[in-house]
CSV table of C-alpha atoms in Angstrom, one decimal:
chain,number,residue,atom,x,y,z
J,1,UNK,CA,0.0,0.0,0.0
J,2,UNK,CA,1.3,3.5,-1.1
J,3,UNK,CA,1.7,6.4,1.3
J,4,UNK,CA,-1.1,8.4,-1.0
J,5,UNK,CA,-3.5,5.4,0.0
J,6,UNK,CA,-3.5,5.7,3.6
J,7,UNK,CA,-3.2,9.3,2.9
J,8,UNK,CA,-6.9,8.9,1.2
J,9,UNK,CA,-8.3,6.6,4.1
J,10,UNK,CA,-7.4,8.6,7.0
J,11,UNK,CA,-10.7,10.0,9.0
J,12,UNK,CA,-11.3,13.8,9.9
J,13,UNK,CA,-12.5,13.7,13.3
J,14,UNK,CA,-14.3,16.8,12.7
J,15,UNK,CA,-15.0,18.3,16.3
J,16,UNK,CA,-13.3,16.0,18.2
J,17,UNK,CA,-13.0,16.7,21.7
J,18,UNK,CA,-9.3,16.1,23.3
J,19,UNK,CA,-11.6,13.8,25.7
J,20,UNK,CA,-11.8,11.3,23.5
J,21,UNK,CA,-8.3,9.8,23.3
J,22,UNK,CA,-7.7,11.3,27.1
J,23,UNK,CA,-6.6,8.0,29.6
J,24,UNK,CA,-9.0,8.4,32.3
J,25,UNK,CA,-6.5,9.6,35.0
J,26,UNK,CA,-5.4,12.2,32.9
J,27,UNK,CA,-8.5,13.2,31.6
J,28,UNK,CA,-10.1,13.5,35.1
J,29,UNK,CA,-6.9,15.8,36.6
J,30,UNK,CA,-7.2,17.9,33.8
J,31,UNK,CA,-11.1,18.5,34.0
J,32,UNK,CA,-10.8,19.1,37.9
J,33,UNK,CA,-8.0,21.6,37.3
J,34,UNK,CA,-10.1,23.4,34.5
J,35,UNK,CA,-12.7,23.5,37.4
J,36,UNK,CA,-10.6,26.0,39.4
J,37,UNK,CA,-11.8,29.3,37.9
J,38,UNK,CA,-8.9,31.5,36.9
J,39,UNK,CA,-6.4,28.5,37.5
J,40,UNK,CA,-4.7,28.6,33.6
J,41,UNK,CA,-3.8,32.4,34.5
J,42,UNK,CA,-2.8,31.9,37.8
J,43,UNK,CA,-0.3,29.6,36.4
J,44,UNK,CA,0.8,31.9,33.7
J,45,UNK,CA,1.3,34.6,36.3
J,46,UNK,CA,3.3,32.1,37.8
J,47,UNK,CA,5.0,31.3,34.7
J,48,UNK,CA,6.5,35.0,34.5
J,49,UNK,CA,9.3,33.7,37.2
J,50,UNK,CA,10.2,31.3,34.5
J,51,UNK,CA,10.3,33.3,31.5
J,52,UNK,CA,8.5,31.6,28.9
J,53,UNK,CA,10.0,34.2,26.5
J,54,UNK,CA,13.2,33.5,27.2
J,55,UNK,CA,12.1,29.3,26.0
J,56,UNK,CA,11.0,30.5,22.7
J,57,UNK,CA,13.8,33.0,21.7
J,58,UNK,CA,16.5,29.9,22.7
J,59,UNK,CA,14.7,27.9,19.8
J,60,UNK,CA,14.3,31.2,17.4
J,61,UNK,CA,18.1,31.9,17.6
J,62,UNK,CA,19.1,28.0,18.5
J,63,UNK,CA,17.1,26.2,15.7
J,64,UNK,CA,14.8,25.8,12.8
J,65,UNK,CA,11.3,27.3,12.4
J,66,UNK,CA,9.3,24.8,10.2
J,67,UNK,CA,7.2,26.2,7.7
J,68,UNK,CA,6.5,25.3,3.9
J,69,UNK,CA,9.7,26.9,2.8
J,70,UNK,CA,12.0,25.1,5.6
J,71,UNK,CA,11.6,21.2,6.0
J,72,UNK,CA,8.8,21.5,3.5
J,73,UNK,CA,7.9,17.6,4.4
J,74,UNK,CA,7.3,18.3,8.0
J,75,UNK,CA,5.4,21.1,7.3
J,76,UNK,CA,3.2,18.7,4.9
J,77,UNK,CA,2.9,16.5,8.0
J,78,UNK,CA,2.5,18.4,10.3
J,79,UNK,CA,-0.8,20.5,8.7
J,80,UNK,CA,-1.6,16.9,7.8
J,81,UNK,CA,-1.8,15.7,11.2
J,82,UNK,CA,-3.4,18.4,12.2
J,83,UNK,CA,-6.5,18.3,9.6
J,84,UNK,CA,-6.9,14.5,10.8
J,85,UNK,CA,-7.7,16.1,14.6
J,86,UNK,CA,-9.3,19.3,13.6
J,87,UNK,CA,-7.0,21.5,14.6
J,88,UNK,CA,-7.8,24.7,12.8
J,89,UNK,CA,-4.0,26.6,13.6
J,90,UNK,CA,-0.8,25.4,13.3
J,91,UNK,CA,1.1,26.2,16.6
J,92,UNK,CA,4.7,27.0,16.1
J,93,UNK,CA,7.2,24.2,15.2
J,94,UNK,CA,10.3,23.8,15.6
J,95,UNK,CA,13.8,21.7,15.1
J,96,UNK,CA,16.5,21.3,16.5
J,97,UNK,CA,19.9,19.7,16.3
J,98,UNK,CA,19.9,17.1,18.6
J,99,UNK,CA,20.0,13.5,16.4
J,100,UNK,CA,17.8,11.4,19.1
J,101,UNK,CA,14.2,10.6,18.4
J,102,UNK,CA,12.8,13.4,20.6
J,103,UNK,CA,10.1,16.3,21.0
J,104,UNK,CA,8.2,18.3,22.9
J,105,UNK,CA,5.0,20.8,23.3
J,106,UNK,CA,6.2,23.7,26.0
J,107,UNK,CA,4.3,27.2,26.9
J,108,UNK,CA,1.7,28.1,28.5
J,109,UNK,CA,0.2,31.6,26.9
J,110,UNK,CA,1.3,30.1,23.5
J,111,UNK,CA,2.5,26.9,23.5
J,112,UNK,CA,5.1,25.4,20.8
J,113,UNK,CA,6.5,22.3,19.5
J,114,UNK,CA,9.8,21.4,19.7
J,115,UNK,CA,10.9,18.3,17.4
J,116,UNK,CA,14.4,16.9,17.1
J,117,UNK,CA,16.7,16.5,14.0
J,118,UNK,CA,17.0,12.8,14.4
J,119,UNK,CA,13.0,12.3,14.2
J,120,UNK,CA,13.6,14.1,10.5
J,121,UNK,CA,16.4,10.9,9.9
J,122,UNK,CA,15.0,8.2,12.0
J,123,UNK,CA,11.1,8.4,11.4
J,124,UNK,CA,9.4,7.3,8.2
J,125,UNK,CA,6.3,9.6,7.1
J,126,UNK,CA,3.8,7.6,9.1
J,127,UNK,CA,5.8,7.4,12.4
J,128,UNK,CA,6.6,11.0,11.9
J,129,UNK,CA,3.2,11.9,11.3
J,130,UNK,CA,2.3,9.8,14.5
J,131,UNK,CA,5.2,12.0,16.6
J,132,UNK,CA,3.7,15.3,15.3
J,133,UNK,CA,0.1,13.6,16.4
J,134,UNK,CA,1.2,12.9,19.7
J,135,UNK,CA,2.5,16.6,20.5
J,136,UNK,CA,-0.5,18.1,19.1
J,137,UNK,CA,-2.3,15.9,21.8
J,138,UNK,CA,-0.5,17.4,24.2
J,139,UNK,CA,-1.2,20.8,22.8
J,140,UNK,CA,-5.1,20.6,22.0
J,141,UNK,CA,-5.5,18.6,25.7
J,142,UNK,CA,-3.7,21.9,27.4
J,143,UNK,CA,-0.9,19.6,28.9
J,144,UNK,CA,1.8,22.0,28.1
J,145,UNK,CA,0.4,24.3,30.6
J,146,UNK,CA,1.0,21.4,33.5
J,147,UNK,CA,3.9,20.0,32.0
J,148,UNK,CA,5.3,24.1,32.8
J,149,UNK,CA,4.3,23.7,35.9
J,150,UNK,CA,6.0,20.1,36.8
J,151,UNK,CA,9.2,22.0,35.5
J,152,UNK,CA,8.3,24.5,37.7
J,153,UNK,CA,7.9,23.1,40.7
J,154,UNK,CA,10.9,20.3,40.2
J,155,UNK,CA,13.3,24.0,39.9
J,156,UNK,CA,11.8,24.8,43.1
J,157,UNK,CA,11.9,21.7,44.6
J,158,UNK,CA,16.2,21.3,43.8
J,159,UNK,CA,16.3,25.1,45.0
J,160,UNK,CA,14.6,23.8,48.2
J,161,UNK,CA,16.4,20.8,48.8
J,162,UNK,CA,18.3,22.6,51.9
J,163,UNK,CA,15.0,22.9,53.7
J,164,UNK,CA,13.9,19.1,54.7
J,165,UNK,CA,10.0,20.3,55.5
J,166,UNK,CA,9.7,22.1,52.2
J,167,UNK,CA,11.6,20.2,50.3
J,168,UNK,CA,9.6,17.2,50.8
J,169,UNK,CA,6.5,19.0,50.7
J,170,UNK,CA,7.5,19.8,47.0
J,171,UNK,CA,9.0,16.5,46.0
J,172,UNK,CA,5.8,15.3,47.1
J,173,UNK,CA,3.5,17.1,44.9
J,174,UNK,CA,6.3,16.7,42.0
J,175,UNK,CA,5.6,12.9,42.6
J,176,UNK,CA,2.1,13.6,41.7
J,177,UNK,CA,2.7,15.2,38.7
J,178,UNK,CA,5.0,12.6,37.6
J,179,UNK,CA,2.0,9.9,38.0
J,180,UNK,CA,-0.3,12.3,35.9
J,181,UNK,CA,2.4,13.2,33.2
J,182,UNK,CA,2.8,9.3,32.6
J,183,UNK,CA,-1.0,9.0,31.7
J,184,UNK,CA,-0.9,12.3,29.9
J,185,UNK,CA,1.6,10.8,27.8
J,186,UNK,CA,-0.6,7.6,27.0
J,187,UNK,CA,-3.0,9.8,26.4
J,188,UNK,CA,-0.7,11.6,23.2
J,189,UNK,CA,0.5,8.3,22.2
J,190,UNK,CA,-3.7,8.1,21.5
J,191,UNK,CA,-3.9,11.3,19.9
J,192,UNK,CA,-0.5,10.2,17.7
J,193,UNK,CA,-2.4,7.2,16.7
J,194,UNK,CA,-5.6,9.1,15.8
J,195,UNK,CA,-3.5,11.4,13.7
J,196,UNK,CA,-1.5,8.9,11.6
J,197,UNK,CA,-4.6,6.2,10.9
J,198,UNK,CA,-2.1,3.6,11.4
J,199,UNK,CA,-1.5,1.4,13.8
J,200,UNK,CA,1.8,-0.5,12.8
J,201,UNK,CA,3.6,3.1,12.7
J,202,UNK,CA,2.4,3.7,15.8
J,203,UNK,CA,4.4,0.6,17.2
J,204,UNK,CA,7.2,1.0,15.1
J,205,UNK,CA,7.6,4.3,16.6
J,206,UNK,CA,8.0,2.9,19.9
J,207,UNK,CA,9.7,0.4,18.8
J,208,UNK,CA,12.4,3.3,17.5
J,209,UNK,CA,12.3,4.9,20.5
J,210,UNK,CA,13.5,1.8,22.4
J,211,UNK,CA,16.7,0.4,20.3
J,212,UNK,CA,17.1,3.2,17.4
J,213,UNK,CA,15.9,4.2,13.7
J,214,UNK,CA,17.1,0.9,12.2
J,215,UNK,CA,14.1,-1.8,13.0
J,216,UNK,CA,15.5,-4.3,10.0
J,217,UNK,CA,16.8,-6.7,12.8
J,218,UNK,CA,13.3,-6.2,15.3
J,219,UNK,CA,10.6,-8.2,15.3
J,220,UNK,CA,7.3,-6.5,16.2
J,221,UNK,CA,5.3,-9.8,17.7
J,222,UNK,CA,9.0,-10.1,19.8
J,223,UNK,CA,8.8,-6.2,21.1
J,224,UNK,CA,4.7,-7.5,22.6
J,225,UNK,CA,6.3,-10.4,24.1
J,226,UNK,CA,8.9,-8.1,25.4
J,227,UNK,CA,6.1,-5.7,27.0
J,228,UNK,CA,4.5,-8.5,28.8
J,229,UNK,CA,7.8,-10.1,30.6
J,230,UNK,CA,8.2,-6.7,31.6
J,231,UNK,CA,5.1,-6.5,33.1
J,232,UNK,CA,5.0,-10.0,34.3
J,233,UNK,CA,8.7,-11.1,35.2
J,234,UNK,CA,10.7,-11.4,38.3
J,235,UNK,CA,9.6,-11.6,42.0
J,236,UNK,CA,8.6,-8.9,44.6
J,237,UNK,CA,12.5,-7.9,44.1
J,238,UNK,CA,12.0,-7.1,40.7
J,239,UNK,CA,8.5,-5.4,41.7
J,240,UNK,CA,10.5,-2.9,43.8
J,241,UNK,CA,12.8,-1.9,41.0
J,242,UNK,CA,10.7,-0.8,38.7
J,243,UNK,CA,8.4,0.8,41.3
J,244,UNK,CA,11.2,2.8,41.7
J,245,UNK,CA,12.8,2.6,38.1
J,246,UNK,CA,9.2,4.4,36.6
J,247,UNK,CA,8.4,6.6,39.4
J,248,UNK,CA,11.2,8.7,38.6
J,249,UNK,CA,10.6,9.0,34.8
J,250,UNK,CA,8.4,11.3,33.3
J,251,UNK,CA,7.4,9.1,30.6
J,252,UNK,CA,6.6,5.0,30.8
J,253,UNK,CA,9.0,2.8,28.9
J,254,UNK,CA,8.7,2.5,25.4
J,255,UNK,CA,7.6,-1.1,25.8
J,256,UNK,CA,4.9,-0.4,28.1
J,257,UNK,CA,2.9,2.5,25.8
J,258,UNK,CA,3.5,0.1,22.9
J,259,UNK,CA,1.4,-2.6,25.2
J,260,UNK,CA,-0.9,-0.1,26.5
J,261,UNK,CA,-1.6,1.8,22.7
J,262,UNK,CA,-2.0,-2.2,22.0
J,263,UNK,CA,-4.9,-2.7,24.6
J,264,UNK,CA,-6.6,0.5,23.3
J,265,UNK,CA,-7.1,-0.3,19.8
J,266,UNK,CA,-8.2,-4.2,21.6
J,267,UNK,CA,-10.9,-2.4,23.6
J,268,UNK,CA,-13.0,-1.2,20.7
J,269,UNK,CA,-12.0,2.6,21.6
J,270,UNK,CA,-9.7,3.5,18.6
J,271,UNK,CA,-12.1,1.2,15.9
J,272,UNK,CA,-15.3,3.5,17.6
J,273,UNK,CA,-13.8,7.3,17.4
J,274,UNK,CA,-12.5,6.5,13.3
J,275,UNK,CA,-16.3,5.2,13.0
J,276,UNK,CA,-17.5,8.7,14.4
J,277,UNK,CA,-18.5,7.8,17.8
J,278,UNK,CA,-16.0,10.2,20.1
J,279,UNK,CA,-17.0,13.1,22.4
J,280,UNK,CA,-17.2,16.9,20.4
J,281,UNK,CA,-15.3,19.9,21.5
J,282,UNK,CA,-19.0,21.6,21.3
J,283,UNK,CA,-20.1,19.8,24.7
J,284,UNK,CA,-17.0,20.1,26.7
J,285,UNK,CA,-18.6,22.5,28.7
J,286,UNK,CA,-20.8,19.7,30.4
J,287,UNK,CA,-17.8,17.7,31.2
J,288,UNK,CA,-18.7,16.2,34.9
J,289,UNK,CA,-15.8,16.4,37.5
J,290,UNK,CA,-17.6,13.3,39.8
J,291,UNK,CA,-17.9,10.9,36.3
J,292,UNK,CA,-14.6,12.0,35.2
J,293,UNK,CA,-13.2,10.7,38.8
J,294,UNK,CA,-15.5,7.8,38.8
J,295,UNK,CA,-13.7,7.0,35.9
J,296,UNK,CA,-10.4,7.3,36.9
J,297,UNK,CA,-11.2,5.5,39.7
J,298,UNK,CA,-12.3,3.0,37.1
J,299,UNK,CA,-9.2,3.0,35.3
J,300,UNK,CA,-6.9,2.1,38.2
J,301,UNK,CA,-9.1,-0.2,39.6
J,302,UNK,CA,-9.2,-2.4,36.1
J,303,UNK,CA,-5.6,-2.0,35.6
J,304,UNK,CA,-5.1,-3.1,39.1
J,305,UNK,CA,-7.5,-6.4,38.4
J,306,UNK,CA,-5.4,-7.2,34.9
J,307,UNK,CA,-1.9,-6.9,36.1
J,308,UNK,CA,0.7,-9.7,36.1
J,309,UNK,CA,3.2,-8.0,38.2
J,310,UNK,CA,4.2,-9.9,41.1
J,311,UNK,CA,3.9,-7.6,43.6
J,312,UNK,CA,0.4,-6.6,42.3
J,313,UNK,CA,-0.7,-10.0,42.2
J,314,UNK,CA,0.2,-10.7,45.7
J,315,UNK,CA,-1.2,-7.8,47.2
J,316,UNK,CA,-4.9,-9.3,45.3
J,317,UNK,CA,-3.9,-13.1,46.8
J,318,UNK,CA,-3.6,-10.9,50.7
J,319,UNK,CA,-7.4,-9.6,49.8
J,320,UNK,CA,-9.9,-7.7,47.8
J,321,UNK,CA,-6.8,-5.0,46.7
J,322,UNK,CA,-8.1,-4.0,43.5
J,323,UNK,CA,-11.6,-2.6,45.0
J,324,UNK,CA,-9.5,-1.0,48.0
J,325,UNK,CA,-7.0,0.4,45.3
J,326,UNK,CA,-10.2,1.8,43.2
J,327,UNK,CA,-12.1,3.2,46.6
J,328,UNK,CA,-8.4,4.8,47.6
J,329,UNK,CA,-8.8,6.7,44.1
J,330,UNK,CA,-12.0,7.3,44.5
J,331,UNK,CA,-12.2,8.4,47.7
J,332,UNK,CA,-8.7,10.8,47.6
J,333,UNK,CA,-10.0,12.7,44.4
J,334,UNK,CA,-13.4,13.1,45.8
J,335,UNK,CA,-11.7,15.1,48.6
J,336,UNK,CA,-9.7,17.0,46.0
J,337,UNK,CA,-13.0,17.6,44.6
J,338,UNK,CA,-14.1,19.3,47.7
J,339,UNK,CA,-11.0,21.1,48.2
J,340,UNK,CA,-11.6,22.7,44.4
J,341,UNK,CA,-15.3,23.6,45.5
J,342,UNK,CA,-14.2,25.2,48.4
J,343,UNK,CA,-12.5,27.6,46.5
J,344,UNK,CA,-15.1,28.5,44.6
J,345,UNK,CA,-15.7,26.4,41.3
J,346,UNK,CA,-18.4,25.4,39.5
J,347,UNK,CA,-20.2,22.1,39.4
J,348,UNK,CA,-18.7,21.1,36.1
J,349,UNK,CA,-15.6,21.3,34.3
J,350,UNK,CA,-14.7,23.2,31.2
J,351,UNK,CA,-13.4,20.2,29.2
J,352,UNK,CA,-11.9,21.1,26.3
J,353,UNK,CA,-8.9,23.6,26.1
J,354,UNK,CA,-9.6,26.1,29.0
J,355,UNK,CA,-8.2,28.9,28.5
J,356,UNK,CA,-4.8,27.3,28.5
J,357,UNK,CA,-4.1,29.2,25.1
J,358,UNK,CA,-4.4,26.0,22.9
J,359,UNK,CA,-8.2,26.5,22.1
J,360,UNK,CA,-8.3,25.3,18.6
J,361,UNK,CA,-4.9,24.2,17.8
J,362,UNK,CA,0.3,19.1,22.5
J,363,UNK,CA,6.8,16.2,23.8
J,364,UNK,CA,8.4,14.3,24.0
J,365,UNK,CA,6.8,11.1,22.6
């Protein structure tokens, strides 16, 4: 099959909300924060410590600025991607030299996308268009807004480390937004997919992030089988190691999103949204904070129930733990919900964009 052919079968998702390729933890932080009236400007406010002007003059004197006259074929791909979600403007793109397979969406009152030289070298059309899918997720979903903030507050949090109460106070919150940036990154990984149409460039990008451009010597059915020792392997040793091993990364390994983008397209989800069936930006306004955490809830709850790691599965031999796990969710957002009403928000969320500053337009993959 020609690149013109799946050119001709991709889907506009005309109106597509960023809800509908969201993973449910992601998508319920990022409705609760929308809740907060005036929270996207406080942050901004905030974000005048760190200079955000400074971030986009490093890349305007430091790299490339795509459009149809440089890196033509990016620009064709990006603005390609782009029609396939229904984003109306192009946000800013840039490249620069670095030869690793890398990007990223950064900015808060106008947000941008970085993408690296070596995803020009490395990346066929597909994948690429996938990459440039997966930042605009990031983009359109307002997580370059949080992302400033993680930044943020790990600065503050190195800044701090000579003051043991504060310190920890920080690193504990940073901890948080680790957890959430991992699930807003399966939840661009979606948004790649949805982009690109295609599956098998979707895997063979991961794939490329793991061991390099070259996949002439990788099997893809090996990579899965990979993914699930991963998962699976070892003893409560092993558990504890990669406990600690993910919880410092912003991003899960490249096996695991290639499993998890895997277990979307199994669930129906990605067949359903390319059939028309997805959530429009028109009705993000009635987004519900309480269903949104009932499904995050949800989420954890199931992935709890399905897991083959052995610390997991002990922890479900000792008792009920996945329904204790899901009411622990549950139960700790709900009083985050309170906490949010108590400062004076509404009864639902905004959904959408917010006013983030990436209404209508989100990196490293």
């Amino acid at each position: 099959m020609t690149t013109n052919d799946v050119q001709r079968r991709r889907v506009v998702l005309t109106g597509i909300s960023s809800r509908a390729w969201e993973h449910p933890a992601d998508r319920g932080a990022l409705v609760a924060l929308r809740e907060l009236r005036g929270f996207d400007d406080a942050l901004k406010s905030l974000h005048a410590l760190w200079n955000e002007r400074a971030w986009r003059l490093e890349f305007l004197g430091n790299a490339i600025r795509v459009d149809h006259r440089q890196f033509p074929r990016v620009h064709r791909l990006m603005a390609e991607a782009a029609a396939s979600l229904d984003v109306a403007e192009l946000p800013e793109l840039f490249v620069h030299s670095d030869r690793s397979i890398n990007g990223m969406c950064v900015g808060m009152s106008k947000p941008f996308i970085v993408i690296n030289r070596g995803c020009l070298e490395l990346l066929d059309d597909e994948e690429l268009r996938c990459l440039l899918g997966h930042e605009l997720g990031h983009l359109v979903s307002g997580h370059a807004v949080y992302r400033t903030m993680v930044l943020i507050l790990t600065d503050w949090a190195v800044r701090l480390a000579w003051l043991p109460v504060g310190s920890m106070v920080l690193r504990a919150i940073v901890a948080a937004l680790m957890e959430w940036w991992r699930k807003a990154e399966l939840s661009a990984d979606r948004a790649g997919l949805l982009a690109c149409q295609d599956p098998a460039a979707s895997l063979r990008l991961s794939m490329k992030l793991a061991g390099g451009g070259d996949l002439s010597e990788v099997d893809t059915t090996a990579f899965l089988e990979q993914a699930a020792e991963f998962e699976r392997a070892g003893d409560l040793r092993d558990s504890l190691i990669k406990i600690r091993m993910v919880t410092a990364r912003s991003h899960p390994m490249p096996v695991a999103r290639a499993a998890e983008v895997r277990a979307w397209i199994d669930s129906g989800e990605y067949g359903r949204i390319l059939g028309g069936e997805y959530p429009r930006r028109a009705d993000d306004g009635d987004a519900s904070v309480s269903e949104e955490i009932k499904a995050a809830a949800a989420s954890y709850r199931e992935a709890f129930s399905r897991s083959q790691d052995p610390l997991v599965s002990l922890l479900r031999k000792l008792g009920d733990g996945a329904s204790e796990v899901g009411d622990w969710v549950g139960a700790g957002a709900g009083k985050m919900r309170g906490w949010m009403r108590g400062n004076g928000s509404g009864e639902n969320g905004s959904g959408g964009n917010g006013s983030s500053g990436t209404d209508g337009s989100n990196p490293a993959p």
